Coordinates of C-alpha atoms in Angstrom, one line a residue:
X1 CA 46.6 52.8 88.0
X2 CA 46.1 49.4 86.2
X3 CA 45.7 48.4 82.6
X4 CA 43.4 45.4 81.4
X5 CA 44.7 43.2 78.7
X6 CA 41.4 41.9 77.3
X7 CA 43.0 39.3 75.1
X8 CA 44.6 37.6 78.1
X9 CA 42.1 38.9 80.7
X10 CA 45.1 40.2 82.7
X11 CA 45.5 43.3 84.8
X12 CA 48.9 45.1 84.7
X13 CA 49.4 47.5 87.7
X14 CA 51.5 50.7 87.7
X15 CA 52.9 51.6 91.1
X16 CA 54.9 54.6 92.2
X17 CA 58.4 53.9 93.4
X18 CA 60.6 56.6 94.8
X19 CA 63.8 55.0 93.6
X20 CA 62.5 54.4 90.1
X21 CA 62.1 57.7 88.1
X22 CA 60.3 55.9 85.3
X23 CA 57.4 54.9 87.5
X24 CA 54.3 57.0 88.4
X25 CA 55.1 60.1 90.3
X26 CA 52.3 59.3 92.8
X27 CA 49.9 56.4 93.4
X28 CA 47.0 58.8 93.9
X29 CA 45.6 59.2 90.4
X30 CA 42.8 61.7 89.8
X31 CA 42.3 61.4 86.0
X32 CA 43.6 60.0 82.7
X33 CA 43.3 61.5 79.2
X34 CA 44.3 60.4 75.7
X35 CA 45.2 63.2 73.3
X36 CA 44.5 63.1 69.6
X37 CA 48.0 61.7 69.0
X38 CA 47.2 58.7 71.1
X39 CA 49.4 59.7 74.0
X40 CA 48.0 58.8 77.5
X41 CA 48.3 61.5 80.2
X42 CA 47.8 60.7 83.8
X43 CA 46.9 63.4 86.4
X44 CA 48.3 62.5 89.9
X45 CA 48.7 64.2 93.3
X46 CA 52.3 64.9 92.4
X47 CA 52.3 66.2 88.8
X48 CA 51.4 65.2 85.3
X49 CA 52.7 61.9 83.9
X50 CA 53.1 60.8 80.3
X51 CA 53.0 57.1 79.3
X52 CA 56.0 56.3 77.2
X53 CA 55.8 54.6 73.8
X54 CA 56.8 51.2 75.3
X55 CA 53.6 51.5 77.5
X56 CA 55.7 50.4 80.5
X57 CA 57.3 53.6 81.9
X58 CA 56.2 57.1 82.6
X59 CA 57.9 60.5 82.3
X60 CA 57.2 63.9 83.8
X61 CA 57.8 66.7 81.3
X62 CA 60.1 69.3 83.0
X63 CA 58.0 72.2 81.8
X64 CA 55.0 71.0 83.8
X65 CA 56.8 72.2 86.9
X66 CA 55.5 75.6 85.9
X67 CA 51.9 74.6 86.5
X68 CA 50.0 76.6 89.1
X69 CA 50.0 73.5 91.4
X70 CA 51.3 69.9 91.1
X71 CA 48.0 68.4 92.6
X72 CA 46.1 67.9 89.3
X73 CA 42.5 66.9 90.0
X74 CA 41.1 66.9 86.4
X75 CA 42.4 66.8 82.9
X76 CA 40.8 67.5 79.4
X77 CA 42.1 68.0 75.9
X78 CA 41.2 69.9 72.8
X79 CA 41.4 68.6 69.3
X80 CA 44.6 70.6 68.7
X81 CA 46.3 68.6 71.5
X82 CA 46.2 71.3 74.1
X83 CA 45.7 70.0 77.6
X84 CA 43.6 71.8 80.3
X85 CA 44.6 70.9 83.8
X86 CA 42.5 71.7 86.9
X87 CA 44.6 72.1 90.1
X88 CA 44.1 73.3 93.7
X89 CA 45.4 76.7 92.7
X90 CA 43.6 77.5 89.5
X91 CA 43.5 76.1 86.0
X92 CA 46.6 75.6 83.7
X93 CA 46.8 75.3 79.9
X94 CA 49.7 73.1 78.7
X95 CA 50.7 72.8 75.0
X96 CA 52.9 69.6 74.7
X97 CA 54.1 70.5 71.2
X98 CA 55.7 73.7 72.4
X99 CA 56.1 73.1 76.1
X100 CA 54.3 76.4 76.9
X101 CA 52.4 76.7 80.2
X102 CA 49.7 79.3 81.0
X103 CA 48.2 79.6 84.4
X104 CA 44.8 81.2 85.3
X105 CA 43.4 81.9 88.7
X106 CA 40.7 84.0 90.3
X107 CA 42.5 87.2 89.2
X108 CA 41.6 86.1 85.6
X109 CA 37.9 85.6 86.3
X110 CA 37.7 82.2 87.9
X111 CA 35.1 81.8 90.7
X112 CA 37.6 80.0 92.8
X113 CA 41.2 78.6 92.6
X114 CA 40.2 75.3 94.2
X115 CA 39.0 72.9 91.5
X116 CA 36.7 69.9 92.1
X117 CA 38.2 66.5 91.2
X118 CA 37.1 65.3 87.7
X119 CA 35.1 68.5 87.1
X120 CA 36.6 69.5 83.8
X121 CA 35.0 69.1 80.3
X122 CA 35.4 70.3 76.8
X123 CA 32.0 70.4 75.0
X124 CA 31.4 69.7 71.3
X125 CA 31.6 73.4 70.7
X126 CA 35.0 73.4 72.4
X127 CA 33.6 75.3 75.4
X128 CA 35.6 74.5 78.6
X129 CA 33.6 73.8 81.7
X130 CA 35.5 73.9 85.0
X131 CA 33.9 73.1 88.3
X132 CA 35.2 74.8 91.5
X133 CA 34.1 74.9 95.1
X134 CA 32.2 78.2 94.3
X135 CA 30.5 77.2 91.1
X136 CA 30.9 76.3 87.4
X137 CA 33.2 78.3 85.1
X138 CA 32.6 78.7 81.4
X139 CA 35.7 79.3 79.4
X140 CA 35.3 80.5 75.8
X141 CA 37.2 78.6 73.1
X142 CA 38.4 81.9 71.7
X143 CA 42.2 82.4 72.2
X144 CA 42.9 84.4 75.3
X145 CA 44.9 87.5 74.2
X146 CA 48.4 87.7 75.6
X147 CA 49.3 90.6 77.9
X148 CA 51.6 92.9 76.0
X149 CA 51.8 95.6 78.6
X150 CA 55.4 96.4 79.7
X151 CA 55.0 97.3 83.4
X152 CA 57.2 100.1 84.8
X153 CA 58.9 99.9 88.2
X154 CA 58.3 102.7 90.7
X155 CA 60.4 103.3 93.8
X156 CA 58.2 103.5 96.9
X157 CA 60.8 104.0 99.6
X158 CA 64.5 104.1 100.5
X159 CA 66.0 103.5 104.0
X160 CA 69.6 103.5 105.3
X161 CA 70.5 101.4 108.4
X162 CA 66.8 101.2 109.2
X163 CA 66.1 104.9 108.9
X164 CA 63.9 106.1 106.0
X165 CA 65.1 108.9 103.8
X166 CA 63.2 112.2 103.9
X167 CA 64.4 113.5 100.6
X168 CA 61.9 113.2 97.7
X169 CA 62.5 110.2 95.5
X170 CA 62.3 112.4 92.4
X171 CA 65.3 114.4 93.7
X172 CA 67.2 111.1 94.2
X173 CA 66.4 109.8 90.8
X174 CA 67.5 113.0 89.2
X175 CA 71.0 112.6 90.8
X176 CA 72.4 109.8 92.8
X177 CA 72.1 108.3 96.2
X178 CA 75.3 109.0 98.2
X179 CA 76.1 106.9 101.3
X180 CA 78.8 107.2 104.0
X181 CA 81.1 104.3 104.4
X182 CA 79.6 103.5 107.9
X183 CA 75.9 103.6 106.7
X184 CA 75.9 100.9 104.0
X185 CA 72.8 98.9 105.0
X186 CA 70.5 99.9 102.0
X187 CA 66.9 98.9 101.5
X188 CA 65.0 100.1 98.4
X189 CA 61.2 99.3 98.2
X190 CA 59.5 99.3 94.8
X191 CA 56.3 98.3 93.0
X192 CA 55.7 96.8 89.5
X193 CA 52.9 98.7 87.9
X194 CA 50.9 95.9 86.2
X195 CA 47.2 96.7 86.7
X196 CA 45.8 93.8 84.6
X197 CA 47.3 91.0 86.6
X198 CA 49.0 92.6 89.6
X199 CA 49.2 89.5 91.7
X200 CA 51.2 87.6 89.0
X201 CA 53.6 90.4 88.3
X202 CA 57.3 89.6 88.8
X203 CA 60.5 91.7 89.3
X204 CA 64.3 91.3 89.3
X205 CA 67.1 93.5 90.3
X206 CA 70.9 93.7 90.3
X207 CA 73.5 96.1 91.6
X208 CA 75.8 96.7 88.7
X209 CA 79.4 97.2 89.9
X210 CA 79.0 94.6 92.6
X211 CA 77.1 91.7 91.1
X212 CA 76.2 91.2 87.4
X213 CA 73.5 88.5 88.1
X214 CA 69.8 89.2 88.4
X215 CA 67.9 88.4 91.6
X216 CA 64.2 87.5 91.1
X217 CA 61.5 88.8 93.5
X218 CA 57.7 89.3 93.6
X219 CA 56.0 92.2 91.9
X220 CA 56.1 94.4 94.9
X221 CA 59.4 93.8 96.7
X222 CA 62.5 95.2 98.2
X223 CA 66.2 95.2 97.2
X224 CA 68.4 94.9 100.3
X225 CA 72.2 95.3 100.4
X226 CA 74.5 95.4 103.4
X227 CA 78.2 96.2 103.9
X228 CA 78.7 97.8 100.6
X229 CA 82.3 98.6 99.9
X230 CA 83.2 102.1 98.8
X231 CA 82.5 102.7 95.1
X232 CA 80.0 103.7 92.4
X233 CA 77.1 101.4 91.6
X234 CA 73.8 101.3 89.6
X235 CA 70.7 99.7 91.1
X236 CA 68.7 98.3 88.1
X237 CA 65.1 97.0 88.6
X238 CA 63.0 95.4 85.9
X239 CA 59.3 94.3 86.0
X240 CA 57.4 91.6 84.2
X241 CA 53.6 91.3 83.7
X242 CA 51.5 88.3 84.5
X243 CA 52.4 86.6 81.2
X244 CA 56.1 86.8 82.0
X245 CA 56.8 89.6 79.5
X246 CA 59.8 91.7 80.9
X247 CA 60.2 95.4 80.4
X248 CA 63.7 95.8 79.0
X249 CA 63.9 99.3 80.3
X250 CA 65.0 99.1 83.9
X251 CA 64.5 101.7 86.6
X252 CA 68.0 102.9 87.6
X253 CA 69.2 104.4 90.8
X254 CA 72.8 105.4 90.9
X255 CA 74.4 104.7 94.3
X256 CA 77.7 106.2 95.5
X257 CA 79.4 104.9 98.7
X258 CA 81.8 107.4 99.9
X259 CA 85.1 105.9 101.2
X260 CA 86.6 106.9 104.5
X261 CA 89.0 109.7 104.4
X262 CA 92.0 107.4 104.7
X263 CA 91.0 105.7 101.4
X264 CA 90.5 108.9 99.4
X265 CA 92.9 109.9 96.7
X266 CA 93.8 113.2 98.3
X267 CA 94.7 111.4 101.6
X268 CA 96.8 108.9 99.8
X269 CA 98.5 111.6 97.8
X270 CA 99.1 113.5 101.0
X271 CA 100.5 110.4 102.7
X272 CA 102.8 109.8 99.7
X273 CA 104.0 113.4 100.0
X274 CA 104.5 112.9 103.7
X275 CA 106.4 109.7 103.2
X276 CA 108.6 111.1 100.4
X277 CA 109.2 114.2 102.5
X278 CA 110.0 112.2 105.6
X279 CA 112.2 109.9 103.6
X280 CA 114.0 112.9 102.1
X281 CA 114.5 114.5 105.5
X282 CA 115.6 111.2 107.0
X283 CA 118.1 110.8 104.1
X284 CA 119.4 114.3 104.7
X285 CA 119.7 113.5 108.4
X286 CA 121.6 110.3 107.7
X287 CA 123.8 112.1 105.1
X288 CA 124.6 114.8 107.6
X289 CA 125.4 112.2 110.3
X290 CA 127.5 110.2 107.8
X291 CA 129.4 113.3 106.8
X292 CA 129.9 114.2 110.5
X293 CA 131.0 110.7 111.3
X294 CA 133.4 110.8 108.3
X295 CA 134.8 114.1 109.6
X296 CA 135.2 112.6 113.1
X297 CA 136.8 109.5 111.7
X298 CA 139.2 111.6 109.6
X299 CA 140.1 113.7 112.7
X300 CA 140.5 110.5 114.7
X301 CA 142.7 108.9 112.0
X302 CA 144.7 112.1 111.9
X303 CA 145.2 112.1 115.7
X304 CA 145.9 108.4 115.6
X305 CA 148.5 108.9 112.9
X306 CA 150.1 111.6 115.0
X307 CA 150.1 109.4 118.1
X308 CA 151.5 106.5 116.1
X309 CA 154.2 108.7 114.6
X310 CA 155.0 110.1 118.1
X311 CA 155.0 106.6 119.7
X312 CA 157.0 105.2 116.8
X313 CA 159.6 107.9 117.1
X314 CA 159.8 107.4 120.9
X315 CA 160.1 103.6 120.5
X316 CA 162.8 103.9 117.9
X317 CA 164.7 106.4 120.0
X318 CA 164.4 104.1 123.1
X319 CA 165.4 101.1 121.0
X320 CA 168.4 102.3 119.1
X321 CA 169.3 105.6 120.8
X322 CA 171.5 104.1 123.4
X323 CA 173.2 101.8 120.9
X324 CA 174.0 104.8 118.6
X325 CA 175.2 106.7 121.7
X326 CA 177.6 103.8 122.5
X327 CA 178.9 103.8 118.9
X328 CA 179.6 107.6 119.2
X329 CA 181.3 107.1 122.5
X330 CA 183.5 104.2 121.3
X331 CA 184.4 106.2 118.2
X332 CA 185.4 109.2 120.3
X333 CA 187.6 106.9 122.5
X334 CA 189.2 105.5 119.4
X335 CA 189.9 109.0 118.1
X336 CA 191.6 109.8 121.4
X337 CA 193.8 106.8 121.3
X338 CA 194.8 107.6 117.7
X339 CA 195.7 111.1 118.9
X340 CA 193.3 112.8 116.6
X341 CA 192.1 115.1 119.3
X342 CA 190.2 115.4 122.5
X343 CA 186.9 113.6 123.3
X344 CA 184.0 115.8 122.2
X345 CA 182.0 117.5 125.0
X346 CA 179.1 115.2 124.2
X347 CA 181.1 112.3 125.6
X348 CA 183.0 113.6 128.7
X349 CA 185.4 111.2 130.3
X350 CA 187.1 111.6 133.7
X351 CA 189.9 109.3 132.6
X352 CA 190.7 106.8 129.9
X353 CA 189.4 103.3 130.7
X354 CA 192.5 101.2 131.5
X355 CA 193.6 98.3 129.3
X356 CA 191.4 99.3 126.4
X357 CA 192.7 99.0 122.8
X358 CA 191.5 100.0 119.4
X359 CA 190.5 96.4 118.6
X360 CA 188.3 96.3 121.7
X361 CA 186.6 99.6 120.9
X362 CA 186.2 98.4 117.3
X363 CA 184.5 95.1 118.3
X364 CA 182.2 97.1 120.7
X365 CA 181.3 99.4 117.8
X366 CA 180.6 96.4 115.6
X367 CA 178.4 94.8 118.3
X368 CA 176.5 98.0 118.9
X369 CA 176.0 98.4 115.1
X370 CA 174.7 94.8 114.9
X371 CA 172.3 95.6 117.8
X372 CA 171.1 98.7 116.0
X373 CA 170.6 96.7 112.8
X374 CA 168.7 93.9 114.6
X375 CA 166.5 96.4 116.5
X376 CA 165.8 98.4 113.4
X377 CA 164.9 95.2 111.5
X378 CA 162.5 94.2 114.4
X379 CA 161.0 97.7 114.5
X380 CA 160.4 97.8 110.7
X381 CA 158.9 94.3 110.8
X382 CA 156.3 95.3 113.4
X383 CA 155.4 98.4 111.3
X384 CA 154.6 96.4 108.2
X385 CA 150.8 96.0 107.9
X386 CA 151.0 92.5 106.5
X387 CA 152.6 91.1 109.7
X388 CA 149.6 91.7 111.9
X389 CA 148.6 88.1 112.7
X390 CA 149.6 85.5 115.2
X391 CA 151.0 83.3 112.4
X392 CA 153.4 86.0 111.3
X393 CA 154.5 86.6 114.9
X394 CA 155.1 82.8 115.3
X395 CA 157.1 82.6 112.1
X396 CA 159.3 85.6 113.0
X397 CA 160.1 84.3 116.5
X398 CA 160.8 80.8 115.3
X399 CA 163.1 82.0 112.6
X400 CA 164.9 84.2 115.1
X401 CA 165.3 81.4 117.6
X402 CA 166.6 78.9 115.0
X403 CA 169.3 81.4 113.9
X404 CA 170.0 82.5 117.5
X405 CA 170.7 78.9 118.8
X406 CA 172.2 77.6 115.5
X407 CA 175.9 77.8 116.6
X408 CA 175.2 77.1 120.3
X409 CA 175.3 73.7 122.0
X410 CA 171.6 74.1 122.9
X411 CA 169.0 71.9 121.2
X412 CA 166.0 74.0 120.0
X413 CA 162.5 72.6 119.3
X414 CA 159.1 74.2 118.7
X415 CA 155.4 73.6 118.7
X416 CA 153.4 75.7 116.2
X417 CA 149.9 77.0 116.1
X418 CA 147.0 75.2 114.4
X419 CA 146.0 76.7 111.0
X420 CA 142.8 78.1 112.5
X421 CA 144.7 80.3 115.0
X422 CA 147.3 81.7 112.6
X423 CA 144.9 84.4 111.3
X424 CA 144.2 85.9 114.8
X425 CA 145.0 89.6 114.6
X426 CA 147.5 91.3 116.9
X427 CA 148.2 95.0 117.3
X428 CA 151.5 96.5 116.3
X429 CA 152.5 97.3 119.8
X430 CA 151.6 93.9 121.1
X431 CA 153.7 92.2 118.5
X432 CA 156.7 94.5 119.1
X433 CA 156.6 94.0 122.9
X434 CA 156.3 90.2 122.5
X435 CA 159.3 90.1 120.2
X436 CA 161.4 92.2 122.6
X437 CA 160.3 90.1 125.6
X438 CA 161.2 86.7 124.1
X439 CA 164.5 88.0 122.4
X440 CA 165.5 89.2 125.9
X441 CA 164.5 85.8 127.4
X442 CA 166.5 83.8 124.7
X443 CA 169.5 86.0 125.3
X444 CA 169.3 85.3 129.1
X445 CA 169.0 81.5 128.3
X446 CA 172.1 81.6 126.1
X447 CA 174.1 83.6 128.7
X448 CA 173.1 82.2 132.1
X449 CA 170.9 79.1 131.9
X450 CA 173.5 76.4 131.1
X451 CA 170.6 74.6 129.4
X452 CA 170.8 71.7 126.9
X453 CA 167.3 71.9 125.6
X454 CA 165.0 74.9 124.8
X455 CA 161.5 74.8 123.4
X456 CA 159.2 77.5 122.1
X457 CA 155.5 76.6 122.0
X458 CA 152.5 78.4 120.5
X459 CA 148.9 77.3 121.4
X460 CA 145.4 78.4 122.1
X461 CA 143.6 78.1 125.5
X462 CA 140.0 79.3 125.6
X463 CA 140.1 82.9 124.6
X464 CA 143.9 83.3 124.9
X465 CA 147.0 82.9 122.7
X466 CA 149.7 81.3 124.8
X467 CA 153.4 81.5 124.0
X468 CA 155.7 79.4 126.3
X469 CA 159.5 79.4 126.3
X470 CA 161.0 76.6 128.4
X471 CA 164.6 75.4 129.1
X472 CA 166.1 72.7 131.3
X473 CA 168.9 74.9 132.7
X474 CA 169.9 75.7 136.3
X475 CA 166.8 77.9 137.0
X476 CA 166.9 80.1 140.1
X477 CA 166.0 83.3 138.1
X478 CA 163.5 84.3 140.8
X479 CA 166.3 84.4 143.4
X480 CA 168.5 86.8 141.6
X481 CA 169.1 90.0 143.6
X482 CA 166.9 93.0 142.7
X483 CA 169.9 95.0 141.4
X484 CA 170.5 92.3 138.8
X485 CA 166.9 91.9 137.6
X486 CA 166.9 94.7 135.1
X487 CA 166.1 92.4 132.2
X488 CA 163.3 90.7 134.0
X489 CA 161.9 94.0 135.1
X490 CA 162.0 95.3 131.6
X491 CA 160.0 92.3 130.4
X492 CA 157.4 92.9 133.0
X493 CA 157.1 96.5 132.1
X494 CA 156.7 95.7 128.4
X495 CA 154.0 93.1 129.2
X496 CA 152.1 95.6 131.4
X497 CA 152.4 98.3 128.7
X498 CA 150.6 96.1 126.1
X499 CA 148.1 94.3 128.4
X500 CA 150.0 91.0 128.3
X501 CA 150.0 88.5 131.1
X502 CA 153.6 87.3 131.8
X503 CA 154.4 84.5 134.2
X504 CA 157.9 83.3 135.1
X505 CA 158.6 80.0 136.8
X506 CA 162.3 79.3 137.6
X507 CA 162.9 76.9 140.6
X508 CA 166.5 76.2 141.4
X509 CA 167.7 73.2 139.3
X510 CA 164.3 72.9 137.6
X511 CA 164.8 75.0 134.5
X512 CA 162.9 78.2 133.6
X513 CA 159.5 78.6 132.0
X514 CA 158.3 81.9 130.7
X515 CA 154.6 82.1 129.7
X516 CA 153.0 85.0 127.9
X517 CA 149.2 85.1 127.4
X518 CA 147.4 87.3 124.9
X519 CA 143.6 87.7 125.0
X520 CA 141.4 87.5 121.9
X521 CA 137.7 87.4 121.3
X522 CA 137.3 84.4 118.9
X523 CA 137.2 81.0 120.5
X524 CA 140.3 78.9 119.9
X525 CA 139.6 76.0 117.5
X526 CA 140.8 72.7 118.7
X527 CA 143.0 71.1 116.0
X528 CA 146.1 68.9 115.9
X529 CA 149.2 71.1 116.2
X530 CA 152.2 70.7 114.1
X531 CA 155.7 70.8 115.5
X532 CA 159.2 71.1 114.2
X533 CA 162.4 69.9 115.9
X534 CA 165.9 71.3 115.2
X535 CA 169.1 69.9 116.5
X536 CA 171.4 73.0 116.0

């Protein structure tokens, strides 16, 4: 396309450029036309172009995309500004003032849809002449009446998973279409009943309950859905005539997709009842087990208390019984010396011990009473629940050792547990046996060792609590004759009774070391140990 400027004898070309939207849409120009308003219209092989007011650029009105075809081979205008456009698929009427587009084809009476280039003319009587490959068409200037018919939509077939339904459609329309959850591939065929322009009829459908948007289709089409979830839906189909007039009354087909049994309300209610019932039975079972366990625990505690009372009575009898018997014996002897009567039958004597006096018997009674007092104090200490840790045992033995060696020439020192090991629990019997073992050992040191230094150390080694009593005396305890090893044998028996590991090392002239090991489950924490030194 080119324009001649006669005043300057200059041609101005107009060329299509893809990157420039203000240029011609295509370089192949079939026709040009100026409407009564002075606007120049250009028909190209790629749509209708309008020359802008600046006479330098072009625009393509967006509504012209509705033309029957974008290859416009001829153009003509009427005095009212209406443009007639001949295309390769019929003739279109375009009203620039309103943007309305009407398309006509062979279904409207044209001899052919293929128009000849440039073969379009409006006569002085406003008769439109249109040339096609099959002849000349005469189009009256009288207004073409609009199609006001509202076409109905008729269902022509329904198939599920590729299998057509045998049930009459009238029966389905009277009720609803019910589908199983495993047969959800639905196809509904329909036809739009527009007999005036059947080829240009349109349709649209939607499945309410799944998608609220409309889907456009041809006049005779199909609505296809797959993998529908369980639920209730409404298939709505509307039809439009050739002039685009939609029937607001849609054809409706209710669709019900039955859920699987495990998604039904009765199944869920049943499962809830089963769960609640199972939970209630499980709770009753646990409650019965708990009550039975409580009964067994109560019986075990009762038996344990009985055993503890029996063991306590036996221990107390073993500990202080002989001391009390000695007190009774010495009292009877004193009574005899005083002439108060014979010795009771409970204390038979063949003859009176020679050289004994009331003062000696009295001192022996006092010593026995002190022994009873000390043993009772030790026994009561082990029974107290608050003294069940290694720290309490350590404090008790250290206090006893300090008092025991206070008035002796022996120098006593100690090494204490780390704070992390003080809370280790020890049983009552274990604490009692350890106390008796080390009190016996300290007594032997004071009587026989001739030591100058004694140390008592508490420590942790791996999974064991270690208590070590060491002196620098004459040693040789291992070489003492068996008839004089009663004290050592008693210590070994006490250790075996409580599961303690007792080790005695006493080489001649090398002092004596007594080591007691107590197992525990918690790993010993390595921490600096505190010590205390006493020069008593």
